[in-house]
Structures are given as C-alpha cells and as structure tokens.
C-alpha cells in the first residue's frame, strides 16, 4: 500500500525517523518541528540564520558535516544529528570556543545561563586542549545600561542581527579580520558614544556574557511612601520605551518608579547625595536654595588677640569682592537657573531635574518641594540614559531648555547681558545641544576652531600639552564657556577640552559667534579681555614649568601649588602656636594641620595650596568654588555646604564651618526655626589681616608663606 505525499512537502529521515516538512525548510527547523533538538549558539528563530558558530553541524552523508541552520532539506536526505562523528566535531568546536572565552563570564556569574558554558558542560568539555587567548580585546563600560566584555564575545552575530533586523537601528557590525575580529559600534566608537539608543535588543540576543545588563547587580530604587514600581508592560505603553526590549525592561524592573508627592512635601534636599533624576508628569514644584547666601568672613580685634576674631556670614553688599562672577544667576541641576537676589524658581510638567546628580552621583544642588500635588517619575541612571537616547524625549527636553533656560543661561554670563531679544531668539533655534561621555575629547589643541561652547551640565577640563606632560589650566562648570580664544585669535585651538563626567554643552557655530561679536562690540571687548587674562595666566603657569625641575616638584606634589605654608624644621619647636592661632582666628575651626609633605628640611603644612589643578572645584553642584583671575581659589557665598569639595581636596585643606541661622522648618512649610548650616572654608591667607595668623604667631620664625615657583627654584639654585 503506497502513501501519497503532498507535493509541497519534502520527506527525509532524521536520526532514523521519517519526517515531512515544507520545501525550503532548514534541517535545523525540520528537526525542531519534530521534537529533535540540535544545539546552536548563533541561531535564533527571530533572526536570519548565518551558520557562523557551526555548533549545529549534522551528518547529511556529504563529504563534510553541514550547518543545520543554513542547510535546506532535500528529498530522501538521511540526517544524523548525534552520531559519534557529529558529537566529536561539536566537542572540538566547544573546546575552541572555550579556549577563547573567560569562564565563568559575567552572564554565568550573574544568572548561570551562559549558553556557551552550558553547552560545554553538557558535552563534557573541561579544560580546553588548546592554548588560550593571550591578547585581550578589552571591555567597554561607556554605556550606562549595558556592560560589554569583548573577551566573552564568540562572534555569533546575534547582537548585530538583533540591532539590524529586529530594531532597524543599524548601529553594530563586525570589525577587523581573523584573530583580531570583533564587534564594533558605528565607526568603532565606544557604545556609550555611538548612536545606540539603549534598546537592549543586542543584550537579550547575546548568548554569553559579552553584553550584559548593568542592572543585574540588583540596582533598584528603594521603596518609599508614594512609590509605585512600573512593570515592563506599563513602561512599554509609554512612547519613550516603545522600542525597548521587553526582556531588558524586565531586567531593569524597579529602576524607574512613579512617585506621588503631596503639596508641601519635599522631593529632595540640597546637599544630599543622590543617584536618581525626576521627571515631572503632573503638578508644580518649587526649587530653591535654603542655605543663607553669604560669605564666610573673619573680622575682629587687633594683633595678639586672636580669640577676639570671629568668622561670620556676611552678605555680598557688605563684602564686595573683586572680580565677582555669576552675580546674575546661580547654576543648579535643573532646566532653570536661580536668580541671585531671589533663588527660587518653579518646575512643571515636562521638566527634568537631578540629571547631573543621577549621571555623576553629585550632591543635590537645591531643595525641591511640591507646590501642588505632584506626580513624577524617579529613575536611576541606566533608565535615564535610555530615555535621553530616545529622540522624541530628548527633543522634548531640549526644547524645554531652549525656551525656558537658554536665555537665562546666556544672560547669566555678564558680558552677554546686552544681547538683544531678537538675537537670543535666533540662537534658540540655531544652537546645537551636544553630549559627551566621561573622558571624551571635545576639542583638541592644534585643531581648527569652529565653535564656541557654553557648559550646560557637567565639568570640562581645559589643559595644555607640553614636552613631558599635561598642564591643567581650568575646570569649567555650568555657566562657564570656552572656545573664544581660538575664534578670536588665529583660528586654532590653544588647549584641549575634555569631558570629566557626563557633559552637555550649548554649541554655538563660528558663524553665529562672529555675528554676535560683530553686532555687539561690548561683547567682543569682554571676550577679548577674558581671553587676554587666560593667555596671561597660562603663560605664567608654563613659565613655572620651565623654571623648576618638574620631576622634583611632581614627586612631592608641589608643582600644583601657588602659595605654600612651609615650616622650617630646623627652627620649629613643634609648639603648635601656628595651629592654635589659625583656630582662634576662625571660631575654633583650624584651616591648618602641622603635618604634610617634606622637602629637605622644610615641612609643607596641610593648608590650602591654591592649587594650579584645583580638584576641589570638580563636582560642586552649584559652581560655588572658583578661581579668580589671580589664580586664588575662593568659595562663593551661595555654597550649600554639601562637603564635596572637602572630599575632593587631595590634601585635606577644606573644612566645613557650622553656623547657627534661622532656616525654614522642614516639618512646617512657611515657618522658620534655628538651625545649623555648614559652609565650606579653606585658608584665606588671613586677607583681613596684614599677614597670615599662623605666620605672625610663630615665635621662632619657622612659618612662612611662599611662592613655590621662586622659593624652590632659589633653593635648588635654578634661578
């Protein structure tokens, strides 16, 4: 009795079983449809088969084994999927792959489901017989959502096909040949700097620990009143997450929550360290600085009566400094800046605040309180990164900034105050808002100058290269600008500008810049004056490099200093009169410790060095610590006392000084009560006196304030 076969079906035998499948079916799918498992690493049903891993090899009776995922069935074909010959070939392939794979990889450590290691264990592969890779392909930690370990990559191409075929993003591809082949993003850019939108499809497609979710360590926002964790399904209904892998969102469950704040409730407080950002969906909130805006000033009696001196908080109108900067606005971590005279502003639906805190783990720059009932999304940095790479969401945030904050930002620079409204409107539409990852070079010394930049978020390091190393010229934060020297001068960058953390800049084209300085002569004059001051300061720094042996300065850290307190140990009797005098002159809070580096018979005491590379300035959430044109590091009156500068100072020379003030009662909005507020203080060289108290008080002529450039040059006979 004969059996009629459907002409559209192909009959073949797999492991002794007769099967019928549609013509054009692969051997892999024919086996799968009939309950026969064939192992594979490079093949997913949702992707086009490519046959690169060869783990799915089967015996079809041909001269060589065939990759089942790309081999179409043929009539009367006899296939063996688990013969000794096939199993031996697969084991050899697994040994070769394992010899090129760190075991256990990140995925195996976190979840125990690395497909390569699971197959190797099932095949009985122990220590590979083959030599392991000696040249590492490295890791890429630039993405906030996905960790990349190129050493764990097996070049299966599943990530590339997920990016291209499923999400149509076309960001990933292969790079190199043979032993040096690897996966690259765009034109071999770090993932975080590429056009990747952090959809997560590559990560969920990867069979090993080459691409893993940074949230697997258990990062989630701690539960609190009014907190509602959002499920992957809820997030998918939000347009900003529509194109993100559901598995990826599930892995990041808890990294974004919906928060509800009642009227009068505090959302976050200035000075507190945080790791999240907030996006307001409903309601209005007030953002303000509660710390008194005042300088720490030491005033009091005559010489010899240090105990009568007292540090107090003094308003700017009673303590006007030379070269006051940013007297129009106070930069904060939000879409608005605060007015110096009334540091209060309003945030509403569509406003994002806390971005710098979230991305860089800096202290909160201001206190935010709900003016009405508020609904907001609170998110960790990996989710914020996904949202900021969404073109629609990013456009919304940028538009809010252009309309609400760009004008304030520009007018916060005193020399731009006279820009006419029509030119401001022109800039709102023409400027480019650009982002840079930590360590990324914004402009290179010697390159053609084509743009002028305003710092919107983060910190930028300005440095010059010279034979033997790099000299840091400045750290710039929100409200600062750079690029004017190259545009006003010879058209060439005179310094290298590098992002210290996650940086956002307002990029003004050279054409708009030239139009601005042509239309507004005072702006040009102001920029030229600042450029001249910067050139002079840079020349002074470089002169120090040429005059003093660099290796000896670097070995003691003295090269960074502009003003040092030194103690001549041959005269010093360790009486601590200098320390006590400093404490007495500053309400018991000494700014001097009789300890530190030694250089021959001199002790470089722990006191502010007025560093040439002032790390204390990096991260200040309100830009309150700055350097005057004289290169003296000072702390502005809007310091919120978060203490980050004290933590950053490598020499322990910044302290927090407590003051009792009348402040808002956190339990009762609108009421005030006595509270202790902190202000950062450092050595001010006792500018209120003729010479520093420590130097005056020394009975043995052992304490001296010196310029290290000249003092050590003289000491070493280099003048």
Short mmCIF file of C-alpha atoms in Angstrom, two decimals, residues 231-486:
data_model
loop_
_atom_site.label_atom_id
_atom_site.label_comp_id
_atom_site.label_asym_id
_atom_site.label_seq_id
_atom_site.Cartn_x
_atom_site.Cartn_y
_atom_site.Cartn_z
CA UNK A 231 6.21 46.93 35.22
CA UNK A 232 7.66 46.25 31.78
CA UNK A 233 4.13 46.29 30.35
CA UNK A 234 3.43 49.73 31.84
CA UNK A 235 6.72 51.08 30.55
CA UNK A 236 6.04 49.72 27.08
CA UNK A 237 2.83 51.75 26.96
CA UNK A 238 4.94 54.90 27.39
CA UNK A 239 6.09 56.18 23.98
CA UNK A 240 9.63 56.72 25.24
CA UNK A 241 10.02 52.97 25.92
CA UNK A 242 8.06 51.67 22.94
CA UNK A 243 11.12 50.40 21.08
CA UNK A 244 12.94 48.92 24.06
CA UNK A 245 13.27 45.16 24.54
CA UNK A 246 10.67 43.85 26.99
CA UNK A 247 13.24 41.49 28.49
CA UNK A 248 15.59 44.42 29.00
CA UNK A 249 12.89 46.42 30.78
CA UNK A 250 12.03 43.41 32.93
CA UNK A 251 15.68 43.10 33.95
CA UNK A 252 15.62 46.76 35.00
CA UNK A 253 12.40 46.38 36.97
CA UNK A 254 12.47 48.83 39.86
CA UNK A 255 14.97 51.20 38.21
CA UNK A 256 12.10 53.60 37.43
CA UNK A 257 9.13 54.27 39.71
CA UNK A 258 6.15 56.59 39.73
CA UNK A 259 6.24 58.88 42.77
CA UNK A 260 3.40 60.93 44.21
CA UNK A 261 4.20 63.93 46.41
CA UNK A 262 1.57 65.81 48.37
CA UNK A 263 1.51 69.60 48.46
CA UNK A 264 4.33 70.86 50.70
CA UNK A 265 6.24 67.57 50.66
CA UNK A 266 9.99 67.73 49.97
CA UNK A 267 11.10 65.85 46.85
CA UNK A 268 14.84 66.21 47.52
CA UNK A 269 17.10 68.40 49.66
CA UNK A 270 20.16 70.40 48.71
CA UNK A 271 23.48 68.91 49.71
CA UNK A 272 22.19 65.34 49.96
CA UNK A 273 23.94 62.78 47.79
CA UNK A 274 21.63 61.03 45.37
CA UNK A 275 21.61 58.71 42.38
CA UNK A 276 18.26 59.45 40.75
CA UNK A 277 16.63 62.04 38.50
CA UNK A 278 12.99 63.19 38.46
CA UNK A 279 10.72 63.89 35.52
CA UNK A 280 7.53 65.77 36.42
CA UNK A 281 4.37 64.40 34.84
CA UNK A 282 1.72 66.35 36.78
CA UNK A 283 1.70 69.30 39.14
CA UNK A 284 4.16 72.06 40.03
CA UNK A 285 7.19 72.14 42.30
CA UNK A 286 9.33 74.88 43.78
CA UNK A 287 13.11 74.66 43.51
CA UNK A 288 15.15 76.85 45.85
CA UNK A 289 18.36 77.18 47.85
CA UNK A 290 17.69 77.29 51.58
CA UNK A 291 21.28 77.83 52.77
CA UNK A 292 21.94 81.52 53.54
CA UNK A 293 23.68 83.30 50.68
CA UNK A 294 26.63 84.91 52.43
CA UNK A 295 30.41 84.88 52.51
CA UNK A 296 32.34 83.44 55.44
CA UNK A 297 34.27 86.46 56.66
CA UNK A 298 36.65 86.74 59.60
CA UNK A 299 36.63 90.06 61.43
CA UNK A 300 37.71 91.28 64.82
CA UNK A 301 40.36 92.72 67.09
CA UNK A 302 44.00 93.65 66.85
CA UNK A 303 47.14 91.59 66.57
CA UNK A 304 47.83 89.32 69.50
CA UNK A 305 44.13 88.97 70.39
CA UNK A 306 43.21 86.07 68.13
CA UNK A 307 40.40 84.91 70.39
CA UNK A 308 38.53 88.12 69.63
CA UNK A 309 38.42 87.31 65.93
CA UNK A 310 35.22 85.72 64.73
CA UNK A 311 34.01 84.19 61.47
CA UNK A 312 30.56 85.36 60.46
CA UNK A 313 28.24 85.14 57.49
CA UNK A 314 28.25 88.44 55.61
CA UNK A 315 26.07 89.40 52.65
CA UNK A 316 27.65 90.41 49.38
CA UNK A 317 26.53 94.02 49.77
CA UNK A 318 28.78 94.23 52.88
CA UNK A 319 31.64 92.17 51.45
CA UNK A 320 32.00 93.06 47.79
CA UNK A 321 34.81 91.08 46.20
CA UNK A 322 36.86 91.98 43.21
CA UNK A 323 36.12 90.06 40.03
CA UNK A 324 32.73 88.84 41.28
CA UNK A 325 31.41 86.31 38.78
CA UNK A 326 27.94 84.95 38.02
CA UNK A 327 26.21 87.60 40.06
CA UNK A 328 23.06 87.26 37.96
CA UNK A 329 22.18 83.58 38.34
CA UNK A 330 23.11 80.52 40.39
CA UNK A 331 23.51 77.35 38.29
CA UNK A 332 21.58 74.33 39.55
CA UNK A 333 20.84 70.82 38.36
CA UNK A 334 17.56 71.61 36.64
CA UNK A 335 16.11 73.12 33.48
CA UNK A 336 16.25 76.57 35.10
CA UNK A 337 18.86 78.60 36.98
CA UNK A 338 18.12 80.62 40.09
CA UNK A 339 18.23 84.39 40.45
CA UNK A 340 20.90 85.53 42.89
CA UNK A 341 18.57 88.01 44.56
CA UNK A 342 15.70 85.53 44.90
CA UNK A 343 16.96 81.95 44.50
CA UNK A 344 13.55 80.41 43.85
CA UNK A 345 12.03 79.03 40.64
CA UNK A 346 9.15 76.83 39.51
CA UNK A 347 9.19 73.46 37.78
CA UNK A 348 6.24 71.92 35.98
CA UNK A 349 5.16 69.05 33.72
CA UNK A 350 7.88 68.14 31.24
CA UNK A 351 10.74 69.38 33.45
CA UNK A 352 13.64 67.07 34.29
CA UNK A 353 15.74 67.78 37.35
CA UNK A 354 18.54 65.93 39.11
CA UNK A 355 20.19 64.83 35.86
CA UNK A 356 23.73 65.72 36.99
CA UNK A 357 23.16 64.04 40.36
CA UNK A 358 21.86 60.93 38.62
CA UNK A 359 24.53 60.65 35.94
CA UNK A 360 27.55 61.69 38.02
CA UNK A 361 26.48 60.99 41.65
CA UNK A 362 26.98 64.60 42.76
CA UNK A 363 25.10 66.16 45.70
CA UNK A 364 21.68 67.71 45.10
CA UNK A 365 22.10 71.35 44.12
CA UNK A 366 18.80 72.66 45.51
CA UNK A 367 15.76 71.76 47.57
CA UNK A 368 12.66 70.83 45.59
CA UNK A 369 9.25 70.98 47.28
CA UNK A 370 5.82 70.18 45.82
CA UNK A 371 3.76 73.37 45.33
CA UNK A 372 0.74 71.28 44.38
CA UNK A 373 0.23 67.53 44.38
CA UNK A 374 2.97 66.24 42.09
CA UNK A 375 3.34 63.05 40.07
CA UNK A 376 6.88 62.35 38.87
CA UNK A 377 8.98 59.52 37.51
CA UNK A 378 12.09 58.84 39.57
CA UNK A 379 14.77 56.89 37.72
CA UNK A 380 18.27 55.51 38.02
CA UNK A 381 21.00 56.42 35.56
CA UNK A 382 20.64 53.35 33.30
CA UNK A 383 16.97 54.15 32.65
CA UNK A 384 17.69 57.88 32.32
CA UNK A 385 20.29 57.03 29.69
CA UNK A 386 17.68 55.04 27.75
CA UNK A 387 15.23 57.94 27.92
CA UNK A 388 17.80 60.54 26.92
CA UNK A 389 18.69 58.49 23.84
CA UNK A 390 15.07 58.42 22.76
CA UNK A 391 14.85 61.05 20.02
CA UNK A 392 11.33 62.16 20.95
CA UNK A 393 12.04 62.52 24.67
CA UNK A 394 15.38 64.15 24.00
CA UNK A 395 13.77 66.64 21.66
CA UNK A 396 11.18 67.49 24.33
CA UNK A 397 13.86 68.10 26.98
CA UNK A 398 15.99 70.15 24.59
CA UNK A 399 13.01 72.23 23.53
CA UNK A 400 12.16 72.95 27.16
CA UNK A 401 15.73 74.08 27.73
CA UNK A 402 15.77 76.30 24.64
CA UNK A 403 12.53 78.01 25.62
CA UNK A 404 12.98 78.31 29.38
CA UNK A 405 16.66 78.25 30.26
CA UNK A 406 18.88 79.20 27.32
CA UNK A 407 18.21 82.92 27.63
CA UNK A 408 18.83 82.81 31.39
CA UNK A 409 21.95 80.78 30.78
CA UNK A 410 23.30 83.32 28.30
CA UNK A 411 22.39 86.35 30.37
CA UNK A 412 23.99 84.68 33.40
CA UNK A 413 27.32 85.48 31.74
CA UNK A 414 27.62 89.23 32.48
CA UNK A 415 29.17 90.17 29.15
CA UNK A 416 26.21 88.64 27.27
CA UNK A 417 23.68 90.74 29.16
CA UNK A 418 23.25 93.21 26.30
CA UNK A 419 22.29 90.62 23.67
CA UNK A 420 19.04 91.77 22.05
CA UNK A 421 15.88 89.60 22.30
CA UNK A 422 15.86 89.01 18.53
CA UNK A 423 19.40 87.60 18.61
CA UNK A 424 18.52 85.41 21.60
CA UNK A 425 15.55 84.05 19.63
CA UNK A 426 17.85 83.35 16.70
CA UNK A 427 20.23 81.41 18.96
CA UNK A 428 17.37 79.38 20.44
CA UNK A 429 16.78 77.89 17.03
CA UNK A 430 20.36 77.64 15.79
CA UNK A 431 22.44 76.37 18.71
CA UNK A 432 23.25 72.67 18.91
CA UNK A 433 22.87 70.80 22.20
CA UNK A 434 25.59 68.16 22.37
CA UNK A 435 26.53 65.44 24.87
CA UNK A 436 29.91 63.95 25.76
CA UNK A 437 30.81 60.87 27.81
CA UNK A 438 33.46 60.93 30.57
CA UNK A 439 36.95 61.20 29.10
CA UNK A 440 35.74 62.16 25.63
CA UNK A 441 37.73 64.95 23.95
CA UNK A 442 35.56 67.90 22.93
CA UNK A 443 38.27 69.95 21.23
CA UNK A 444 41.91 69.09 20.61
CA UNK A 445 44.80 71.51 20.95
CA UNK A 446 46.03 72.49 17.48
CA UNK A 447 42.75 71.74 15.71
CA UNK A 448 40.82 74.38 13.76
CA UNK A 449 38.44 76.38 15.98
CA UNK A 450 34.90 76.09 14.63
CA UNK A 451 32.60 76.59 17.64
CA UNK A 452 32.01 78.42 20.89
CA UNK A 453 30.68 76.42 23.85
CA UNK A 454 28.60 77.10 26.96
CA UNK A 455 28.66 74.42 29.67
CA UNK A 456 25.13 73.26 30.40
CA UNK A 457 25.76 70.17 32.58
CA UNK A 458 28.91 68.59 33.99
CA UNK A 459 32.56 69.60 34.16
CA UNK A 460 35.09 70.23 31.40
CA UNK A 461 38.85 70.06 31.91
CA UNK A 462 40.94 72.57 29.95
CA UNK A 463 44.57 71.55 29.55
CA UNK A 464 47.66 72.30 27.50
CA UNK A 465 50.21 69.77 26.35
CA UNK A 466 53.91 70.48 26.70
CA UNK A 467 57.05 68.34 26.41
CA UNK A 468 56.87 65.92 29.32
CA UNK A 469 53.22 66.07 30.24
CA UNK A 470 49.92 67.91 30.54
CA UNK A 471 49.19 71.09 32.48
CA UNK A 472 45.61 71.64 33.66
CA UNK A 473 44.51 75.21 33.06
CA UNK A 474 40.99 75.16 34.45
CA UNK A 475 37.87 73.19 35.30
CA UNK A 476 34.68 74.67 33.88
CA UNK A 477 31.14 74.02 35.07
CA UNK A 478 27.64 75.22 34.25
CA UNK A 479 27.66 78.89 33.30
CA UNK A 480 31.26 78.80 32.09
CA UNK A 481 32.27 78.97 28.44
CA UNK A 482 35.26 78.16 26.26
CA UNK A 483 36.41 78.32 22.65
CA UNK A 484 36.63 82.10 22.36
CA UNK A 485 40.43 82.25 22.20
CA UNK A 486 40.64 80.17 19.03
#
